[in-house]
Amino acid sequence: MSSPPDHPPEAAAGPAARGYHAFEDPVHDRLLGVILALGAEVWNLRERLGLLESALARQGVEVSALIEELALDPERAPAMAADRDAFLARFLRAVSAD
């Protein structure tokens, strides 16, 4: 894939590779980079999940309705909440001052 004419090829390497900074504190620039990288990953996961659901639907498996049903299952709620809380604890540990 080629770069648009108004964007040099090194733009694909990201802001850090070009010495780009938007904030006086380089920590904020790194945080912005992390946020942008996470956003890209979330988009990729959403896109892949949509493709997976479409592929399963083509095979006759209506997985979207099954997912919604499982998400609302009260017996699964405690385990899902525990998984979420553990994930958030790991995620926030990286940015906490402790």
PDB file of C-alpha atoms in Angstrom, residues 24-62:
ATOM      1  CA  GLU A  24       5.890  19.695  26.350  1.00  0.00           C
ATOM      2  CA  ASP A  25       6.165  16.580  28.508  1.00  0.00           C
ATOM      3  CA  PRO A  26       7.321  13.561  26.445  1.00  0.00           C
ATOM      4  CA  VAL A  27       5.385  11.294  28.811  1.00  0.00           C
ATOM      5  CA  HIS A  28       2.169  12.797  27.458  1.00  0.00           C
ATOM      6  CA  ASP A  29       3.326  12.093  23.909  1.00  0.00           C
ATOM      7  CA  ARG A  30       3.994   8.467  24.847  1.00  0.00           C
ATOM      8  CA  LEU A  31       0.580   8.232  26.516  1.00  0.00           C
ATOM      9  CA  LEU A  32      -1.017   9.599  23.366  1.00  0.00           C
ATOM     10  CA  GLY A  33       0.850   6.959  21.388  1.00  0.00           C
ATOM     11  CA  VAL A  34      -0.462   4.242  23.703  1.00  0.00           C
ATOM     12  CA  ILE A  35      -4.018   5.539  23.380  1.00  0.00           C
ATOM     13  CA  LEU A  36      -3.775   5.633  19.592  1.00  0.00           C
ATOM     14  CA  ALA A  37      -2.288   2.121  19.494  1.00  0.00           C
ATOM     15  CA  LEU A  38      -5.064   0.792  21.737  1.00  0.00           C
ATOM     16  CA  GLY A  39      -7.658   2.492  19.559  1.00  0.00           C
ATOM     17  CA  ALA A  40      -6.187   0.805  16.482  1.00  0.00           C
ATOM     18  CA  GLU A  41      -6.274  -2.568  18.257  1.00  0.00           C
ATOM     19  CA  VAL A  42      -9.891  -2.077  19.344  1.00  0.00           C
ATOM     20  CA  TRP A  43     -10.849  -1.227  15.776  1.00  0.00           C
ATOM     21  CA  ASN A  44      -9.037  -4.307  14.482  1.00  0.00           C
ATOM     22  CA  LEU A  45     -10.833  -6.518  17.011  1.00  0.00           C
ATOM     23  CA  ARG A  46     -14.217  -5.002  16.130  1.00  0.00           C
ATOM     24  CA  GLU A  47     -13.573  -5.541  12.439  1.00  0.00           C
ATOM     25  CA  ARG A  48     -12.435  -9.149  12.942  1.00  0.00           C
ATOM     26  CA  LEU A  49     -15.389  -9.914  15.228  1.00  0.00           C
ATOM     27  CA  GLY A  50     -17.777  -8.560  12.618  1.00  0.00           C
ATOM     28  CA  LEU A  51     -16.133 -10.715   9.966  1.00  0.00           C
ATOM     29  CA  LEU A  52     -16.329 -13.763  12.213  1.00  0.00           C
ATOM     30  CA  GLU A  53     -20.023 -13.188  12.910  1.00  0.00           C
ATOM     31  CA  SER A  54     -20.660 -12.772   9.171  1.00  0.00           C
ATOM     32  CA  ALA A  55     -18.718 -15.938   8.349  1.00  0.00           C
ATOM     33  CA  LEU A  56     -20.676 -17.915  10.933  1.00  0.00           C
ATOM     34  CA  ALA A  57     -23.959 -16.472   9.647  1.00  0.00           C
ATOM     35  CA  ARG A  58     -23.054 -17.692   6.154  1.00  0.00           C
ATOM     36  CA  GLN A  59     -22.700 -21.162   7.657  1.00  0.00           C
ATOM     37  CA  GLY A  60     -26.137 -20.871   9.250  1.00  0.00           C
ATOM     38  CA  VAL A  61     -24.945 -20.025  12.773  1.00  0.00           C
ATOM     39  CA  GLU A  62     -26.598 -16.852  14.050  1.00  0.00           C
TER      40      GLU A  62
END
